[in-house]
Coordinates of C-alpha atoms and ligand atoms in Angstrom, one line a residue:
M1 CA 49.1 -17.0 57.2
A2 CA 47.2 -15.2 59.8
S3 CA 43.8 -17.3 60.3
T4 CA 40.9 -15.0 58.3
P5 CA 38.1 -12.9 60.3
S6 CA 34.6 -13.5 59.5
P7 CA 33.9 -11.0 57.6
I8 CA 31.1 -8.4 59.4
K9 CA 27.2 -8.4 57.6
S10 CA 26.3 -6.0 59.8
L11 CA 25.8 -2.1 58.4
L12 CA 26.5 -0.7 62.0
V13 CA 29.4 -1.9 63.5
G14 CA 29.1 -1.3 67.0
G15 CA 26.9 2.5 66.0
Y16 CA 29.6 3.7 63.5
E17 CA 28.9 3.7 60.0
V18 CA 31.2 2.4 57.6
V19 CA 31.8 5.0 54.7
I20 CA 33.6 4.0 51.1
G21 CA 34.8 5.7 48.1
F22 CA 36.1 3.9 44.9
E23 CA 39.3 4.9 43.1
T24 CA 39.6 1.8 39.8
H25 CA 42.5 2.3 37.2
A26 CA 41.5 -0.1 34.3
Q27 CA 44.7 0.1 32.1
L28 CA 42.9 0.4 29.0
S29 CA 43.1 -2.4 25.6
T30 CA 45.0 -0.5 23.6
R31 CA 47.5 -1.7 21.0
S32 CA 50.2 0.7 22.0
K33 CA 50.9 3.3 25.5
I34 CA 48.9 6.3 26.1
F35 CA 51.7 9.3 24.5
S36 CA 53.6 6.8 22.2
R37 CA 54.0 4.0 20.1
A38 CA 56.0 1.6 22.4
S39 CA 53.8 -2.2 22.8
T40 CA 51.8 -2.2 26.0
A41 CA 51.9 -6.2 25.4
F42 CA 52.2 -7.6 29.2
G43 CA 55.0 -9.8 30.5
A44 CA 58.0 -9.0 28.0
E45 CA 61.9 -8.7 29.2
P46 CA 62.4 -5.8 31.2
N47 CA 63.3 -2.5 29.2
T48 CA 62.6 -3.7 25.8
Q49 CA 58.4 -1.6 25.5
A50 CA 60.3 1.7 26.5
C51 CA 61.3 4.2 23.8
A52 CA 62.5 7.0 23.5
V53 CA 59.6 9.1 25.6
D54 CA 58.6 6.7 28.1
L55 CA 62.2 7.5 28.9
A56 CA 61.4 10.6 29.3
L57 CA 65.2 11.9 26.4
P58 CA 65.1 14.6 26.2
G59 CA 63.5 16.7 23.3
T60 CA 60.9 14.3 23.0
L61 CA 56.9 14.9 23.0
P62 CA 53.9 12.9 24.4
V63 CA 51.3 12.2 21.0
M64 CA 48.2 11.9 22.5
N65 CA 46.2 7.6 21.5
K66 CA 43.1 8.3 19.8
G67 CA 41.9 5.0 21.1
A68 CA 42.7 5.6 24.7
V69 CA 40.3 8.6 24.2
E70 CA 37.8 6.4 22.2
R71 CA 37.3 3.6 25.2
A72 CA 37.2 6.7 27.2
I73 CA 34.1 8.0 26.0
Q74 CA 32.7 4.7 25.6
F75 CA 32.6 4.4 29.3
G76 CA 31.9 7.1 30.1
L77 CA 28.6 6.0 27.8
A78 CA 27.7 3.6 29.0
I79 CA 27.1 4.6 32.4
G80 CA 24.9 8.6 31.8
S81 CA 28.0 10.3 31.7
H82 CA 28.9 13.8 30.1
I83 CA 32.1 13.7 28.2
A84 CA 33.6 16.4 28.7
P85 CA 33.9 19.0 24.5
R86 CA 36.6 19.8 26.0
S87 CA 39.1 18.0 28.3
I88 CA 42.7 19.6 30.0
F89 CA 45.8 17.1 30.7
A90 CA 48.1 18.2 33.5
R91 CA 51.7 17.2 35.2
K92 CA 50.9 15.5 38.6
N93 CA 55.0 16.2 39.8
Y94 CA 56.4 13.3 42.1
F95 CA 59.8 12.7 42.6
Y96 CA 60.1 8.6 42.4
P97 CA 62.5 6.4 41.3
D98 CA 60.0 5.0 38.0
L99 CA 59.1 8.0 37.4
P100 CA 62.1 9.3 34.4
K101 CA 60.2 12.7 33.7
G102 CA 59.7 13.7 37.5
Y103 CA 55.2 14.1 36.7
Q104 CA 53.4 12.2 35.8
I105 CA 50.9 13.5 32.3
S106 CA 46.7 13.1 34.1
Q107 CA 43.8 15.3 34.1
F108 CA 42.2 17.6 36.7
E109 CA 40.5 20.6 36.6
I110 CA 38.7 19.4 34.0
P111 CA 38.4 15.1 33.0
V112 CA 36.7 14.1 29.9
V113 CA 33.8 11.6 31.8
Q114 CA 32.1 13.8 33.9
G115 CA 29.2 12.3 36.4
G116 CA 27.1 9.3 35.7
A117 CA 26.5 6.1 38.3
V118 CA 26.9 2.1 38.5
E119 CA 23.9 0.4 39.9
F120 CA 23.3 -3.6 41.1
F121 CA 22.4 -5.4 43.2
L122 CA 23.0 -6.4 46.2
G123 CA 21.4 -9.4 47.2
E124 CA 18.2 -8.3 45.7
E125 CA 18.4 -4.5 46.9
K126 CA 18.9 -2.5 43.6
K127 CA 22.2 0.1 45.3
T128 CA 23.9 3.5 42.7
V129 CA 26.8 4.3 43.3
R130 CA 27.3 8.0 41.7
L131 CA 31.2 8.9 40.0
V132 CA 32.1 11.9 40.3
R133 CA 34.8 12.1 37.3
A134 CA 37.2 9.5 35.2
H135 CA 40.5 11.2 33.1
L136 CA 43.1 9.9 31.0
E137 CA 46.7 8.7 32.3
E138 CA 49.3 7.9 32.0
D139 CA 51.0 4.7 34.7
A140 CA 54.9 5.1 35.9
G141 CA 56.8 2.1 35.7
K142 CA 57.7 -1.0 38.4
S143 CA 61.1 -0.6 40.6
L144 CA 61.3 -5.0 41.2
H145 CA 62.9 -5.0 44.6
E146 CA 65.8 -8.1 43.8
D147 CA 66.6 -9.2 47.4
F148 CA 69.2 -11.8 46.5
I149 CA 71.5 -9.2 45.2
G150 CA 70.3 -6.1 47.5
Q151 CA 69.3 -4.2 44.5
S152 CA 66.4 -2.7 43.3
G153 CA 66.0 -2.4 39.1
I154 CA 63.6 -0.5 37.2
D155 CA 61.6 -1.7 34.7
L156 CA 59.7 1.0 32.3
N157 CA 58.0 -1.1 30.8
R158 CA 55.0 -0.5 32.1
A159 CA 55.9 3.6 31.4
G160 CA 52.5 5.8 29.6
T161 CA 50.8 2.5 29.5
P162 CA 46.8 4.1 29.7
L163 CA 44.7 4.1 32.3
L164 CA 41.4 5.6 32.7
E165 CA 40.9 6.3 36.8
I166 CA 38.1 5.8 37.9
V167 CA 36.2 8.2 41.3
T168 CA 33.2 6.9 42.6
E169 CA 32.0 9.9 45.2
P170 CA 31.5 8.2 48.6
D171 CA 28.3 6.0 48.3
M172 CA 29.0 3.0 50.1
R173 CA 27.9 1.8 53.2
S174 CA 29.8 -1.6 53.8
S175 CA 33.3 -3.9 52.3
A176 CA 30.1 -6.3 50.4
E177 CA 28.1 -3.5 49.1
A178 CA 32.6 -2.0 47.5
V179 CA 32.8 -5.3 46.5
A180 CA 29.7 -5.2 44.5
Y181 CA 30.0 -2.4 43.0
A182 CA 33.1 -3.2 42.1
K183 CA 32.2 -6.4 40.9
E184 CA 29.5 -4.3 38.6
L185 CA 32.0 -1.3 37.4
H186 CA 34.6 -4.9 36.2
K187 CA 31.8 -6.3 33.9
I188 CA 31.4 -2.6 32.3
V189 CA 34.4 -2.4 30.9
T190 CA 35.0 -5.9 30.3
W191 CA 31.9 -5.8 28.8
I192 CA 32.4 -3.2 26.3
G193 CA 35.8 -4.4 26.2
I194 CA 38.3 -1.4 27.1
C195 CA 39.9 -3.1 29.8
D196 CA 41.0 -6.9 29.7
G197 CA 40.7 -6.6 33.3
N198 CA 42.8 -8.9 34.6
M199 CA 43.6 -8.4 37.9
Q200 CA 46.3 -9.9 38.5
E201 CA 48.2 -8.8 35.8
G202 CA 47.4 -5.5 37.3
S203 CA 44.6 -4.4 35.2
F204 CA 42.4 -3.3 37.4
R205 CA 43.7 -2.6 40.2
C206 CA 41.2 -0.7 43.3
D207 CA 42.0 1.9 45.6
A208 CA 39.4 1.8 48.6
N209 CA 38.7 5.1 51.1
V210 CA 37.3 4.4 54.4
S211 CA 36.4 5.6 57.6
V212 CA 34.1 5.9 60.2
R213 CA 31.9 7.8 61.7
K214 CA 28.1 7.7 63.6
P215 CA 24.9 8.0 61.7
G216 CA 24.4 12.1 61.0
Q217 CA 27.2 13.6 61.5
P218 CA 30.3 14.7 58.6
L219 CA 32.2 12.2 57.1
G220 CA 34.8 10.6 58.7
T221 CA 38.7 11.6 58.3
R222 CA 39.5 9.0 55.1
R223 CA 42.2 6.2 55.3
E224 CA 43.3 5.4 51.9
I225 CA 43.8 1.0 51.2
K226 CA 46.1 0.8 47.8
N227 CA 46.5 -1.6 45.0
L228 CA 43.2 -4.4 46.0
N229 CA 43.9 -7.0 43.3
S230 CA 41.1 -9.2 44.3
F231 CA 37.4 -9.1 45.5
K232 CA 38.3 -11.6 48.5
F233 CA 41.9 -9.0 49.0
M234 CA 39.1 -5.8 48.1
Q235 CA 36.5 -7.5 51.1
Q236 CA 39.1 -8.2 54.0
A237 CA 41.1 -5.0 53.5
I238 CA 38.5 -3.4 54.0
D239 CA 36.6 -4.8 57.5
F240 CA 40.8 -5.5 58.5
E241 CA 39.9 -1.6 58.4
V242 CA 36.7 -0.3 59.7
R243 CA 37.4 -2.4 62.5
W244 CA 41.3 -1.2 63.5
Q245 CA 39.8 2.8 62.7
I246 CA 36.5 1.9 65.1
G247 CA 39.4 0.6 67.6
Q248 CA 42.0 3.8 67.5
I249 CA 38.0 6.0 67.5
E250 CA 36.7 4.1 70.8
D251 CA 40.1 3.8 72.1
G252 CA 40.5 8.4 71.7
H253 CA 42.7 8.6 69.3
A254 CA 41.8 10.6 66.1
I255 CA 42.5 8.8 62.5
Q256 CA 44.5 10.3 60.7
Q257 CA 44.1 11.6 56.8
A258 CA 47.3 7.6 55.0
T259 CA 47.7 5.8 52.5
V260 CA 47.5 2.4 53.2
L261 CA 48.4 -0.9 51.9
F262 CA 46.9 -4.7 52.8
N263 CA 49.0 -7.3 53.3
P264 CA 47.0 -10.3 52.3
D265 CA 49.7 -13.0 55.3
T266 CA 48.7 -10.9 57.7
G267 CA 45.2 -10.2 56.7
E268 CA 46.5 -6.7 57.6
T269 CA 46.7 -2.4 57.0
R270 CA 49.9 -1.0 57.3
A271 CA 50.4 2.8 57.0
M272 CA 52.9 3.6 54.1
R273 CA 52.4 6.6 54.0
T274 CA 51.4 10.4 54.9
K275 CA 48.3 12.1 52.6
E276 CA 49.6 13.5 50.6
D277 CA 47.0 16.7 49.4
A278 CA 46.5 17.3 45.6
A279 CA 48.2 20.7 46.3
D280 CA 52.1 18.3 47.0
Y281 CA 51.7 17.1 43.1
R282 CA 52.0 21.3 41.8
Y283 CA 49.2 20.7 38.7
F284 CA 49.2 22.1 36.3
P285 CA 48.6 21.7 32.4
D286 CA 51.4 20.2 30.4
P287 CA 51.9 23.0 27.6
D288 CA 53.6 19.9 25.3
L289 CA 49.7 18.8 24.9
P290 CA 46.8 20.2 23.4
P291 CA 43.3 20.4 24.5
L292 CA 41.9 17.6 24.2
C293 CA 37.9 18.0 22.0
I294 CA 36.1 15.7 20.9
S295 CA 33.3 16.5 18.8
E296 CA 28.8 15.7 19.0
Q297 CA 29.7 13.8 16.3
W298 CA 32.7 11.9 17.4
I299 CA 30.7 10.5 20.4
E300 CA 27.8 9.3 17.9
A301 CA 30.3 7.2 16.4
V302 CA 31.7 5.8 18.3
R303 CA 28.4 5.4 21.0
A304 CA 26.7 3.7 16.4
Q305 CA 29.4 1.6 17.3
M306 CA 29.6 -0.1 20.7
A307 CA 27.5 -3.3 21.5
E308 CA 24.1 -3.6 23.7
L309 CA 25.2 -2.3 26.7
P310 CA 23.9 -5.0 30.0
R311 CA 22.2 -2.6 31.2
N312 CA 19.8 -2.5 28.2
M313 CA 20.5 -6.0 27.3
A314 CA 18.7 -6.5 30.4
A315 CA 15.5 -4.1 29.7
R316 CA 15.2 -6.3 26.9
F317 CA 14.9 -9.2 28.2
Q318 CA 12.3 -8.1 31.5
A319 CA 10.3 -6.7 28.7
D320 CA 10.7 -9.4 25.5
Y321 CA 11.3 -11.9 28.0
A322 CA 8.8 -11.1 31.2
L323 CA 11.8 -12.4 33.0
S324 CA 12.1 -10.2 37.1
E325 CA 15.1 -7.2 37.0
Y326 CA 16.6 -9.0 39.3
D327 CA 17.1 -12.9 37.2
A328 CA 17.5 -9.4 33.9
T329 CA 20.3 -8.3 35.5
Q330 CA 21.8 -12.0 36.6
L331 CA 21.8 -12.7 33.1
T332 CA 23.5 -10.1 32.3
Q333 CA 26.6 -10.7 34.1
S334 CA 28.2 -11.3 31.3
L335 CA 27.7 -11.3 27.6
A336 CA 28.5 -15.5 27.1
M337 CA 25.5 -16.2 30.4
A338 CA 23.7 -13.2 28.0
S339 CA 24.3 -14.8 24.5
Y340 CA 23.8 -18.6 26.0
F341 CA 20.1 -17.2 27.8
E342 CA 18.9 -16.1 25.0
S343 CA 19.2 -19.2 22.5
A344 CA 18.6 -22.1 25.5
A345 CA 14.8 -18.8 25.6
R346 CA 14.4 -18.8 21.8
A347 CA 15.0 -22.2 21.5
S348 CA 12.7 -23.4 23.8
G349 CA 10.5 -20.9 23.8
Q350 CA 10.5 -21.6 27.8
A351 CA 12.0 -17.9 28.8
K352 CA 11.5 -17.4 32.6
L353 CA 12.0 -21.7 32.7
A354 CA 15.8 -21.1 31.2
S355 CA 16.3 -18.7 33.0
N356 CA 15.7 -20.5 36.4
W357 CA 17.6 -23.2 35.4
M358 CA 20.7 -20.8 34.7
T359 CA 20.8 -19.4 37.6
G360 CA 19.4 -22.4 39.8
E361 CA 21.4 -25.6 39.1
L362 CA 23.5 -24.6 36.0
A363 CA 25.6 -21.5 38.6
R364 CA 25.8 -23.6 40.8
R365 CA 27.8 -25.9 38.9
L366 CA 29.6 -23.6 37.5
N367 CA 30.5 -21.9 41.0
A368 CA 31.1 -25.2 42.1
Q369 CA 33.9 -26.1 39.6
D370 CA 35.0 -23.2 39.2
L371 CA 34.1 -22.5 35.5
S372 CA 32.5 -19.8 33.3
I373 CA 29.4 -20.5 31.0
A374 CA 31.6 -21.0 28.2
Q375 CA 33.0 -23.9 30.0
S376 CA 30.0 -26.0 30.8
P377 CA 30.1 -29.5 29.7
V378 CA 25.9 -28.4 29.7
A379 CA 25.2 -25.8 25.5
A380 CA 22.3 -23.6 25.5
P381 CA 20.9 -25.6 22.9
T382 CA 21.1 -29.3 25.0
L383 CA 19.4 -26.9 27.4
A384 CA 16.4 -25.7 25.9
Q385 CA 15.8 -29.2 24.8
L386 CA 15.9 -30.3 28.9
V387 CA 13.8 -26.9 29.9
G388 CA 11.2 -27.5 26.4
R389 CA 11.0 -31.8 27.6
I390 CA 9.6 -29.9 31.4
A391 CA 7.5 -27.0 29.6
D392 CA 5.3 -30.1 27.9
S393 CA 4.5 -32.2 30.9
T394 CA 6.8 -34.8 29.3
I395 CA 9.2 -35.2 32.2
S396 CA 9.6 -34.6 36.1
N397 CA 11.0 -31.2 37.9
S398 CA 13.0 -32.9 40.5
A399 CA 13.3 -35.9 37.2
A400 CA 14.4 -33.2 35.0
R401 CA 18.0 -32.7 37.8
Q402 CA 18.8 -36.6 37.1
V403 CA 18.6 -35.8 33.0
F404 CA 20.9 -32.4 34.2
D405 CA 23.4 -34.5 36.2
A406 CA 23.6 -36.8 33.3
L407 CA 24.1 -33.9 30.1
W408 CA 26.5 -32.7 32.5
E409 CA 28.6 -36.0 33.0
G410 CA 28.8 -35.8 29.5
A411 CA 25.1 -37.2 27.8
T412 CA 23.9 -34.4 25.5
D413 CA 20.7 -36.1 24.2
V414 CA 17.9 -34.7 26.2
D415 CA 15.5 -37.3 24.6
A416 CA 17.2 -40.8 25.1
V417 CA 19.1 -39.5 28.5
I418 CA 14.5 -40.1 29.8
D419 CA 15.3 -42.8 27.6
S420 CA 17.5 -44.5 29.4
K421 CA 17.1 -44.0 32.7
G422 CA 13.2 -44.5 32.3
L423 CA 11.7 -41.1 33.4
K424 CA 8.8 -39.2 32.2
Q425 CA 6.1 -39.1 33.7
M426 CA 3.3 -41.0 34.6
N427 CA 1.1 -40.3 31.8
D428 CA -1.2 -44.0 32.4
T429 CA -4.4 -42.9 34.7
G430 CA -4.9 -46.4 35.1
A431 CA -2.4 -47.1 36.7
L432 CA -1.5 -43.9 38.1
E433 CA -5.2 -44.4 40.2
A434 CA -4.1 -47.8 41.4
I435 CA -1.1 -46.5 43.2
V436 CA -3.5 -42.9 44.5
D437 CA -6.0 -45.4 45.9
E438 CA -3.1 -47.8 47.3
V439 CA -1.2 -44.4 48.8
I440 CA -5.2 -43.6 50.0
A441 CA -6.1 -46.7 52.1
A442 CA -2.4 -47.2 53.2
N443 CA -3.0 -43.5 55.1
A444 CA -6.1 -42.9 56.5
K445 CA -4.5 -41.0 59.6
N446 CA -3.9 -38.7 57.2
V447 CA -7.2 -39.1 55.1
S448 CA -8.1 -37.8 58.1
E449 CA -6.7 -34.8 58.2
F450 CA -7.2 -33.5 56.0
K451 CA -10.4 -34.4 55.8
G452 CA -11.2 -32.5 58.8
G453 CA -9.1 -29.9 56.9
N454 CA -5.6 -30.4 56.8
E455 CA -4.5 -28.9 54.5
K456 CA -0.4 -30.5 54.8
A457 CA -2.1 -33.7 55.4
L458 CA -2.7 -33.9 51.4
N459 CA 1.3 -33.4 51.1
A460 CA 2.7 -36.3 52.9
L461 CA 0.1 -37.8 51.1
V462 CA 1.6 -36.4 47.2
G463 CA 4.5 -37.3 48.6
Q464 CA 4.0 -40.9 48.9
I465 CA 3.2 -40.9 45.7
M466 CA 5.7 -39.8 43.8
K467 CA 7.5 -42.0 46.5
A468 CA 5.3 -45.2 44.8
S469 CA 6.1 -43.9 41.7
K470 CA 9.5 -43.9 41.8
G471 CA 9.1 -39.4 40.8
K472 CA 7.0 -40.7 37.4
A473 CA 4.0 -39.6 38.5
N474 CA 2.6 -35.6 37.2
P475 CA 1.7 -34.1 40.7
Q476 CA -0.9 -32.6 39.3
Q477 CA -2.3 -34.9 38.2
V478 CA -1.9 -37.1 41.9
N479 CA -3.3 -33.5 43.7
D480 CA -6.6 -33.9 41.5
L481 CA -7.0 -37.0 41.3
L482 CA -6.7 -37.3 45.1
R483 CA -8.4 -33.7 45.8
G484 CA -11.4 -35.9 43.6
K485 CA -11.5 -38.8 45.3
L486 CA -11.7 -37.0 48.8
S487 CA -13.6 -34.1 48.5
V488 CA -16.7 -35.0 50.8
Ligands
ADP501 P1 41.7 13.0 46.5 O1 42.1 14.2 45.7 O2 42.8 14.0 47.7 O3 42.0 12.1 45.7 P2 39.2 13.2 46.3 O4 38.1 14.1 46.8 O5 39.1 12.6 45.2 O6 40.3 13.3 47.2 O7 38.2 11.4 46.9 C1 39.2 10.3 46.2 C2 38.3 10.0 47.6 O8 38.0 8.5 48.6 C3 36.9 9.4 46.6 O9 36.5 7.8 45.7 C4 36.7 9.8 47.2 O10 34.5 9.5 46.9 C5 36.6 8.8 48.8 N1 36.8 9.7 49.6 C6 36.6 11.1 49.9 N2 36.1 11.4 51.1 C7 35.7 10.6 52.1 C8 35.6 9.5 53.3 N3 35.4 11.2 54.4 N4 35.3 9.0 53.1 C9 35.1 7.5 53.0 N5 35.7 8.5 51.4 C10 36.1 9.3 51.0
MG502 MG1 42.3 10.7 43.7

């Protein structure tokens, strides 16, 4: 394994601007194929899920799967696209052993989903990537290369699996932005349930079109990196490609339009073929399939069945719980995360605190152990109890972190943990005052500095008192007491 080059962080690389557009194939979660009744289940014995239509036997005809169309409509509604009232299936002609018909049924001139946009945060910056289109098409079969017997086999189980190909404008300007876009798109298709999102099994595969140019120049020639099926490889492949293209141009070579593959073992992209143009595919409308007609009523019926979308939910979180757009977006990364937040916020009445703990401590712990929120050892009602105890001043923030540790290790009763660890904040003013007096007496230097106008000297004193109280003092109360005693 080659050592991994560091990710490109800057927007201009050696004076070049990076331009990226994505084509993503999302496998639609229908039980049967797009034009036949064969099963789409993953992992079956080769050729056990390929019926006469998938094998392209003479005399067979395709029949459109209504569920696939509804999933395309759901996607269009989720990202604010125009749903074409009439779209056309076309034949994309090419020869390949895993394509028995000699053509793939796709959509060309009039796709079912047109326009729309995907919005997401890159760090704290809001980005919008415009979509050109999303069209329905069938997947091809698979060639299996059995090196040990020196033969290749064809598995047609995947032939006819429904795909939605989602195409963006060339709006992205870095690998980080491309990955953030792909993650957001993945979130949307899994949230609305049209795709299982399983990248290892190929249910969500991205092709990244990459070019570079000097700022202000027309678009450069692109190369298309095929079939990226992990977010990590996506970033590595794009960064390698960007450095390679700049190297070529700097050496005086023009970029040839090409299709390339990323090899995760070497970390390099390599040309697989020069890129075909649309004209090479001899597209024409498929005479076996009538136009796909979608009525307003059908669209409205689909809309009525859809659950609340992530961006609507984020807007509602901002309005109902007074959260920032950034926090609301963080909390709607998945449906599971959003429901966790809502139940913690409702149970505690402390939405902002619950949000802070979820995006802070909880997220950090989950990431560190690669757990999903559904696997969190701390359940939403327990987190609600914890933030409730911070809000009613029973414990300080730092004590709360100790309670959280115990909860993470399996404790379930917040009050019991507070008692057994003796973490209750000091409410006895007399005892606290005694500590404050001691600290004032022992720190004459800080005291005189504060009196001389140095505000920072007060923090040093607060720190000493918090330490002497073993974290049980209420910092605000300490502050007030100190200022009272030191006021001249
Ligand atoms: P094709 O029909 O050959 O697939 P498209 O025009 O449909 O080509 O573009 C395919 C993808 O490539 C789109 O996502 C588009 O945004 C992207 N793209 C087009 N031109 C460029 C370019 N110069 N640099 C980067 N991406 C590009
Ligand atoms: Mg294309």
